[in-house]
Amino acid sequence: NAGVTQTPKFQVLKTGQSMTLQCAQDMNHEYMSWYRQDPGMGLRLIHYSVGAGITDQGEVPNGYNVSRSTTEDFPLRLLSAAPSQTSVYFCASSYGTSGGPTYEQYFGPGTRLTVT
Amino acid sequence: GDSVTQMEGPVTLSEEAFLTINCTYTATGYPSLFWYVQYPGEGLQLLLKATKADDKGSNKGFEATYRKETTSFHLEKGSVQVSDSAVYFCALIDSWGKLQFGAGTQVVVTP
């Protein structure tokens, strides 16, 4: 198993550009989520999905879109990048229930994004 | 809402020293509690967990006990190694089923 994979590892964008961060898992996990990690703030939930075709907002969803067309993939789209979106982005997945993740979450290696 | 507070770092220790990282939580009900570890340049890995009061989670020499009366889940290790240098995150699953993380504590172990 590859686990949770993320691409790219590093990205530099100019303000106003758009891009998609890719996330894939091969563990047949129902639950997938995106977090951003900023110094001194821990990880904050951006969006999550409890299964294919079902997504919902987390704590900091503004400026980001997601979709879940397959169980394996959960891409995160930045619509119009802003310097405030400079961060490290982590994708995670787990077996879940309808209430959210109740099992161990497996994290990808992260994408370091800089917006200038 | 539910939240986690953990001690600020960095915590700098010598090899073989005793490590404690304090974590307290605010929650409705009795959430499951977790410690995650992030090694440099990597994603987070689950270190240990506890799902009910008085449970003790343990892994790789680390331990944490779910204390309902003090709403705490402090992480301890009796003798740290250089390889334990990492950022440690305390977390809980909130009433909506989502993970809430503390801010993280960086631990630096010197030879």
mmCIF file of C-alpha atoms in Angstrom:
data_model
loop_
_atom_site.group_PDB
_atom_site.id
_atom_site.type_symbol
_atom_site.label_atom_id
_atom_site.label_comp_id
_atom_site.label_asym_id
_atom_site.label_seq_id
_atom_site.Cartn_x
_atom_site.Cartn_y
_atom_site.Cartn_z
ATOM 1 C CA ASN A 1 0.000 0.000 0.000
ATOM 2 C CA ALA A 2 1.222 3.489 -0.847
ATOM 3 C CA GLY A 3 -0.979 4.945 1.906
ATOM 4 C CA VAL A 4 -1.892 8.602 1.414
ATOM 5 C CA THR A 5 -0.035 10.378 -1.366
ATOM 6 C CA GLN A 6 0.026 14.090 -2.101
ATOM 7 C CA THR A 7 1.349 16.050 -5.041
ATOM 8 C CA PRO A 8 3.116 18.340 -5.469
ATOM 9 C CA LYS A 9 5.474 18.478 -2.484
ATOM 10 C CA PHE A 10 6.276 22.149 -3.055
ATOM 11 C CA GLN A 11 4.517 24.884 -5.013
ATOM 12 C CA VAL A 12 4.961 28.607 -5.469
ATOM 13 C CA LEU A 13 2.029 30.619 -6.809
ATOM 14 C CA LYS A 14 1.448 34.243 -7.601
ATOM 15 C CA THR A 15 -1.518 36.035 -6.075
ATOM 16 C CA GLY A 16 -4.648 35.323 -8.093
ATOM 17 C CA GLN A 17 -3.464 32.074 -9.649
ATOM 18 C CA SER A 18 -5.441 28.899 -9.179
ATOM 19 C CA MET A 19 -4.219 25.377 -8.676
ATOM 20 C CA THR A 20 -5.232 21.933 -7.458
ATOM 21 C CA LEU A 21 -3.503 19.966 -4.732
ATOM 22 C CA GLN A 22 -3.862 16.259 -5.334
ATOM 23 C CA CYS A 23 -4.536 13.639 -2.694
ATOM 24 C CA ALA A 24 -5.048 9.922 -3.166
ATOM 25 C CA GLN A 25 -5.331 6.921 -0.860
ATOM 26 C CA ASP A 26 -5.332 3.213 -1.610
ATOM 27 C CA MET A 27 -6.751 1.934 1.676
ATOM 28 C CA ASN A 28 -10.426 2.135 0.688
ATOM 29 C CA HIS A 29 -11.045 4.694 3.419
ATOM 30 C CA GLU A 30 -14.436 6.378 3.517
ATOM 31 C CA TYR A 31 -13.326 9.508 5.318
ATOM 32 C CA MET A 32 -10.885 12.010 3.805
ATOM 33 C CA SER A 33 -9.972 15.484 4.902
ATOM 34 C CA TRP A 34 -7.738 18.453 4.190
ATOM 35 C CA TYR A 35 -5.910 20.433 6.864
ATOM 36 C CA ARG A 36 -3.649 23.402 6.802
ATOM 37 C CA GLN A 37 -0.794 23.772 9.238
ATOM 38 C CA ASP A 38 0.416 27.195 10.285
ATOM 39 C CA PRO A 39 3.034 27.996 12.934
ATOM 40 C CA GLY A 40 1.567 28.084 16.437
ATOM 41 C CA MET A 41 -1.921 27.117 15.244
ATOM 42 C CA GLY A 42 -1.801 23.376 14.955
ATOM 43 C CA LEU A 43 -3.827 21.870 12.140
ATOM 44 C CA ARG A 44 -7.088 23.372 11.012
ATOM 45 C CA LEU A 45 -9.685 21.481 9.038
ATOM 46 C CA ILE A 46 -10.491 22.967 5.625
ATOM 47 C CA HIS A 47 -12.914 20.457 4.066
ATOM 48 C CA TYR A 48 -13.793 16.849 4.583
ATOM 49 C CA SER A 49 -15.669 14.038 2.894
ATOM 50 C CA VAL A 50 -17.442 11.045 4.406
ATOM 51 C CA GLY A 51 -17.657 9.206 1.097
ATOM 52 C CA ALA A 52 -17.739 9.589 -2.677
ATOM 53 C CA GLY A 53 -20.049 12.419 -3.685
ATOM 54 C CA ILE A 54 -20.302 13.841 -0.145
ATOM 55 C CA THR A 55 -18.248 16.797 1.065
ATOM 56 C CA ASP A 56 -18.628 19.403 3.768
ATOM 57 C CA GLN A 57 -16.866 22.437 5.145
ATOM 58 C CA GLY A 58 -14.476 22.436 8.042
ATOM 59 C CA GLU A 59 -13.185 25.273 10.158
ATOM 60 C CA VAL A 60 -11.472 27.353 7.433
ATOM 61 C CA PRO A 61 -13.134 26.608 4.060
ATOM 62 C CA ASN A 62 -13.047 30.054 2.431
ATOM 63 C CA GLY A 63 -11.005 30.197 -0.752
ATOM 64 C CA TYR A 64 -10.963 26.420 -1.231
ATOM 65 C CA ASN A 65 -13.129 23.936 -3.134
ATOM 66 C CA VAL A 66 -13.199 20.152 -2.993
ATOM 67 C CA SER A 67 -14.929 17.313 -4.760
ATOM 68 C CA ARG A 68 -14.991 13.551 -4.200
ATOM 69 C CA SER A 69 -15.873 11.696 -7.375
ATOM 70 C CA THR A 70 -14.115 8.483 -6.315
ATOM 71 C CA THR A 71 -13.279 6.846 -3.005
ATOM 72 C CA GLU A 72 -9.559 7.166 -3.728
ATOM 73 C CA ASP A 73 -9.159 10.823 -4.693
ATOM 74 C CA PHE A 74 -9.888 14.069 -2.862
ATOM 75 C CA PRO A 75 -8.394 17.097 -4.646
ATOM 76 C CA LEU A 76 -8.266 20.544 -3.059
ATOM 77 C CA ARG A 77 -8.666 23.537 -5.356
ATOM 78 C CA LEU A 78 -7.429 27.023 -4.606
ATOM 79 C CA LEU A 79 -9.653 29.316 -6.619
ATOM 80 C CA SER A 80 -7.639 32.551 -6.503
ATOM 81 C CA ALA A 81 -4.523 32.218 -4.381
ATOM 82 C CA ALA A 82 -3.791 34.803 -1.689
ATOM 83 C CA PRO A 83 -0.685 35.268 0.498
ATOM 84 C CA SER A 84 -2.813 34.234 3.507
ATOM 85 C CA GLN A 85 -3.004 30.765 1.962
ATOM 86 C CA THR A 86 0.743 30.257 2.336
ATOM 87 C CA SER A 87 0.854 27.151 4.482
ATOM 88 C CA VAL A 88 1.582 23.447 4.614
ATOM 89 C CA TYR A 89 -1.388 21.372 3.488
ATOM 90 C CA PHE A 90 -2.034 17.857 4.701
ATOM 91 C CA CYS A 91 -4.495 15.341 3.407
ATOM 92 C CA ALA A 92 -5.678 12.564 5.713
ATOM 93 C CA SER A 93 -7.928 9.541 5.478
ATOM 94 C CA SER A 94 -9.492 6.998 7.798
ATOM 95 C CA TYR A 95 -12.214 4.419 8.117
ATOM 96 C CA GLY A 96 -15.176 6.408 9.339
ATOM 97 C CA THR A 97 -18.758 6.368 10.393
ATOM 98 C CA SER A 98 -21.495 8.755 9.472
ATOM 99 C CA GLY A 99 -20.445 10.950 12.378
ATOM 100 C CA GLY A 100 -16.889 11.466 11.190
ATOM 101 C CA PRO A 101 -13.545 9.776 11.798
ATOM 102 C CA THR A 102 -13.512 7.380 14.710
ATOM 103 C CA TYR A 103 -10.433 5.477 13.675
ATOM 104 C CA GLU A 104 -6.809 6.429 13.221
ATOM 105 C CA GLN A 105 -6.288 9.073 10.577
ATOM 106 C CA TYR A 106 -3.438 8.472 8.136
ATOM 107 C CA PHE A 107 -1.699 11.589 6.905
ATOM 108 C CA GLY A 108 0.054 12.309 3.644
ATOM 109 C CA PRO A 109 3.523 13.908 3.586
ATOM 110 C CA GLY A 110 2.165 17.393 2.922
ATOM 111 C CA THR A 111 2.355 20.094 0.276
ATOM 112 C CA ARG A 112 4.272 23.259 1.112
ATOM 113 C CA LEU A 113 2.586 26.165 -0.677
ATOM 114 C CA THR A 114 3.925 29.687 -0.944
ATOM 115 C CA VAL A 115 1.827 32.473 -2.427
ATOM 116 C CA THR A 116 3.702 35.629 -3.376
ATOM 117 C CA GLY B 1 -16.766 24.429 21.249
ATOM 118 C CA ASP B 2 -14.404 21.585 21.950
ATOM 119 C CA SER B 3 -10.747 22.510 22.103
ATOM 120 C CA VAL B 4 -7.292 21.356 23.120
ATOM 121 C CA THR B 5 -4.577 23.347 24.877
ATOM 122 C CA GLN B 6 -1.023 22.101 25.100
ATOM 123 C CA MET B 7 2.155 23.553 26.466
ATOM 124 C CA GLU B 8 4.205 25.756 24.223
ATOM 125 C CA GLY B 9 7.599 24.753 23.047
ATOM 126 C CA PRO B 10 10.247 24.322 22.167
ATOM 127 C CA VAL B 11 11.133 21.875 24.887
ATOM 128 C CA THR B 12 14.855 21.141 24.881
ATOM 129 C CA LEU B 13 16.150 18.090 26.715
ATOM 130 C CA SER B 14 19.282 16.030 26.995
ATOM 131 C CA GLU B 15 19.226 12.397 25.922
ATOM 132 C CA GLU B 16 17.849 10.064 28.635
ATOM 133 C CA ALA B 17 15.947 12.888 30.338
ATOM 134 C CA PHE B 18 12.289 12.594 31.358
ATOM 135 C CA LEU B 19 9.765 14.235 29.054
ATOM 136 C CA THR B 20 6.338 15.581 29.954
ATOM 137 C CA ILE B 21 4.110 17.527 27.592
ATOM 138 C CA ASN B 22 0.967 18.885 29.194
ATOM 139 C CA CYS B 23 -2.358 18.709 27.377
ATOM 140 C CA THR B 24 -5.769 19.760 28.643
ATOM 141 C CA TYR B 25 -9.063 19.737 26.829
ATOM 142 C CA THR B 26 -12.494 21.321 26.868
ATOM 143 C CA ALA B 27 -15.302 19.183 25.540
ATOM 144 C CA THR B 28 -18.938 18.254 25.926
ATOM 145 C CA GLY B 29 -19.115 14.614 26.870
ATOM 146 C CA TYR B 30 -16.103 12.336 26.887
ATOM 147 C CA PRO B 31 -14.181 12.520 23.647
ATOM 148 C CA SER B 32 -11.505 10.133 22.446
ATOM 149 C CA LEU B 33 -8.038 11.631 22.931
ATOM 150 C CA PHE B 34 -4.922 11.263 20.799
ATOM 151 C CA TRP B 35 -1.272 12.144 20.589
ATOM 152 C CA TYR B 36 0.176 12.556 17.108
ATOM 153 C CA VAL B 37 3.871 13.002 16.277
ATOM 154 C CA GLN B 38 5.335 14.842 13.302
ATOM 155 C CA TYR B 39 8.948 14.140 12.435
ATOM 156 C CA PRO B 40 10.813 16.749 10.360
ATOM 157 C CA GLY B 41 9.550 16.931 6.798
ATOM 158 C CA GLU B 42 6.848 14.331 7.331
ATOM 159 C CA GLY B 43 3.118 14.120 7.933
ATOM 160 C CA LEU B 44 1.540 13.311 11.271
ATOM 161 C CA GLN B 45 1.525 9.794 12.697
ATOM 162 C CA LEU B 46 -0.699 8.516 15.457
ATOM 163 C CA LEU B 47 1.457 7.915 18.542
ATOM 164 C CA LEU B 48 -1.184 6.723 21.011
ATOM 165 C CA LYS B 49 -4.811 7.124 21.923
ATOM 166 C CA ALA B 50 -7.325 6.635 24.734
ATOM 167 C CA THR B 51 -11.056 6.330 24.266
ATOM 168 C CA LYS B 52 -12.442 6.551 27.812
ATOM 169 C CA ALA B 53 -11.639 7.859 31.260
ATOM 170 C CA ASP B 54 -8.671 6.197 33.033
ATOM 171 C CA ASP B 55 -7.524 4.539 29.809
ATOM 172 C CA LYS B 56 -3.765 4.610 29.344
ATOM 173 C CA GLY B 57 -2.401 4.780 25.825
ATOM 174 C CA SER B 58 1.169 3.695 25.239
ATOM 175 C CA ASN B 59 3.544 3.267 22.322
ATOM 176 C CA LYS B 60 7.316 3.481 21.729
ATOM 177 C CA GLY B 61 7.914 4.168 25.436
ATOM 178 C CA PHE B 62 5.438 7.059 25.496
ATOM 179 C CA GLU B 63 2.402 7.007 27.785
ATOM 180 C CA ALA B 64 -0.630 9.184 28.407
ATOM 181 C CA THR B 65 -3.574 8.642 30.758
ATOM 182 C CA TYR B 66 -7.073 9.994 30.133
ATOM 183 C CA ARG B 67 -7.913 11.965 33.288
ATOM 184 C CA LYS B 68 -11.543 12.999 33.338
ATOM 185 C CA GLU B 69 -11.333 14.815 36.681
ATOM 186 C CA THR B 70 -8.595 17.156 35.448
ATOM 187 C CA THR B 71 -9.582 17.026 31.746
ATOM 188 C CA SER B 72 -5.991 16.202 30.905
ATOM 189 C CA PHE B 73 -4.016 13.822 28.701
ATOM 190 C CA HIS B 74 -0.361 14.544 29.465
ATOM 191 C CA LEU B 75 2.293 12.778 27.401
ATOM 192 C CA GLU B 76 5.284 11.259 29.200
ATOM 193 C CA LYS B 77 8.417 9.337 28.337
ATOM 194 C CA GLY B 78 10.923 8.178 30.877
ATOM 195 C CA SER B 79 14.126 8.387 28.816
ATOM 196 C CA VAL B 80 14.131 10.300 25.553
ATOM 197 C CA GLN B 81 16.414 9.700 22.596
ATOM 198 C CA VAL B 82 17.652 12.052 19.905
ATOM 199 C CA SER B 83 15.286 10.261 17.527
ATOM 200 C CA ASP B 84 12.324 11.531 19.608
ATOM 201 C CA SER B 85 12.971 15.060 18.364
ATOM 202 C CA ALA B 86 9.715 16.025 16.677
ATOM 203 C CA VAL B 87 6.562 18.072 17.059
ATOM 204 C CA TYR B 88 3.885 16.464 19.226
ATOM 205 C CA PHE B 89 0.185 17.257 18.834
ATOM 206 C CA CYS B 90 -2.561 16.523 21.303
ATOM 207 C CA ALA B 91 -5.992 16.067 19.707
ATOM 208 C CA LEU B 92 -9.562 15.045 20.415
ATOM 209 C CA ILE B 93 -12.543 14.003 18.376
ATOM 210 C CA ASP B 94 -15.199 16.622 18.983
ATOM 211 C CA SER B 95 -18.947 16.156 19.257
ATOM 212 C CA TRP B 96 -19.250 16.530 15.467
ATOM 213 C CA GLY B 97 -16.791 13.704 14.867
ATOM 214 C CA LYS B 98 -13.931 15.921 13.747
ATOM 215 C CA LEU B 99 -10.364 15.961 15.006
ATOM 216 C CA GLN B 100 -9.405 19.108 16.925
ATOM 217 C CA PHE B 101 -5.667 19.641 17.346
ATOM 218 C CA GLY B 102 -3.640 21.568 19.843
ATOM 219 C CA ALA B 103 -1.011 23.999 18.566
ATOM 220 C CA GLY B 104 1.789 21.442 18.822
ATOM 221 C CA THR B 105 4.885 21.250 21.009
ATOM 222 C CA GLN B 106 8.322 21.018 19.465
ATOM 223 C CA VAL B 107 10.701 18.727 21.335
ATOM 224 C CA VAL B 108 14.445 18.920 20.738
ATOM 225 C CA VAL B 109 16.643 16.206 22.258
ATOM 226 C CA THR B 110 20.373 16.829 22.316
ATOM 227 C CA PRO B 111 23.061 14.137 22.655
#
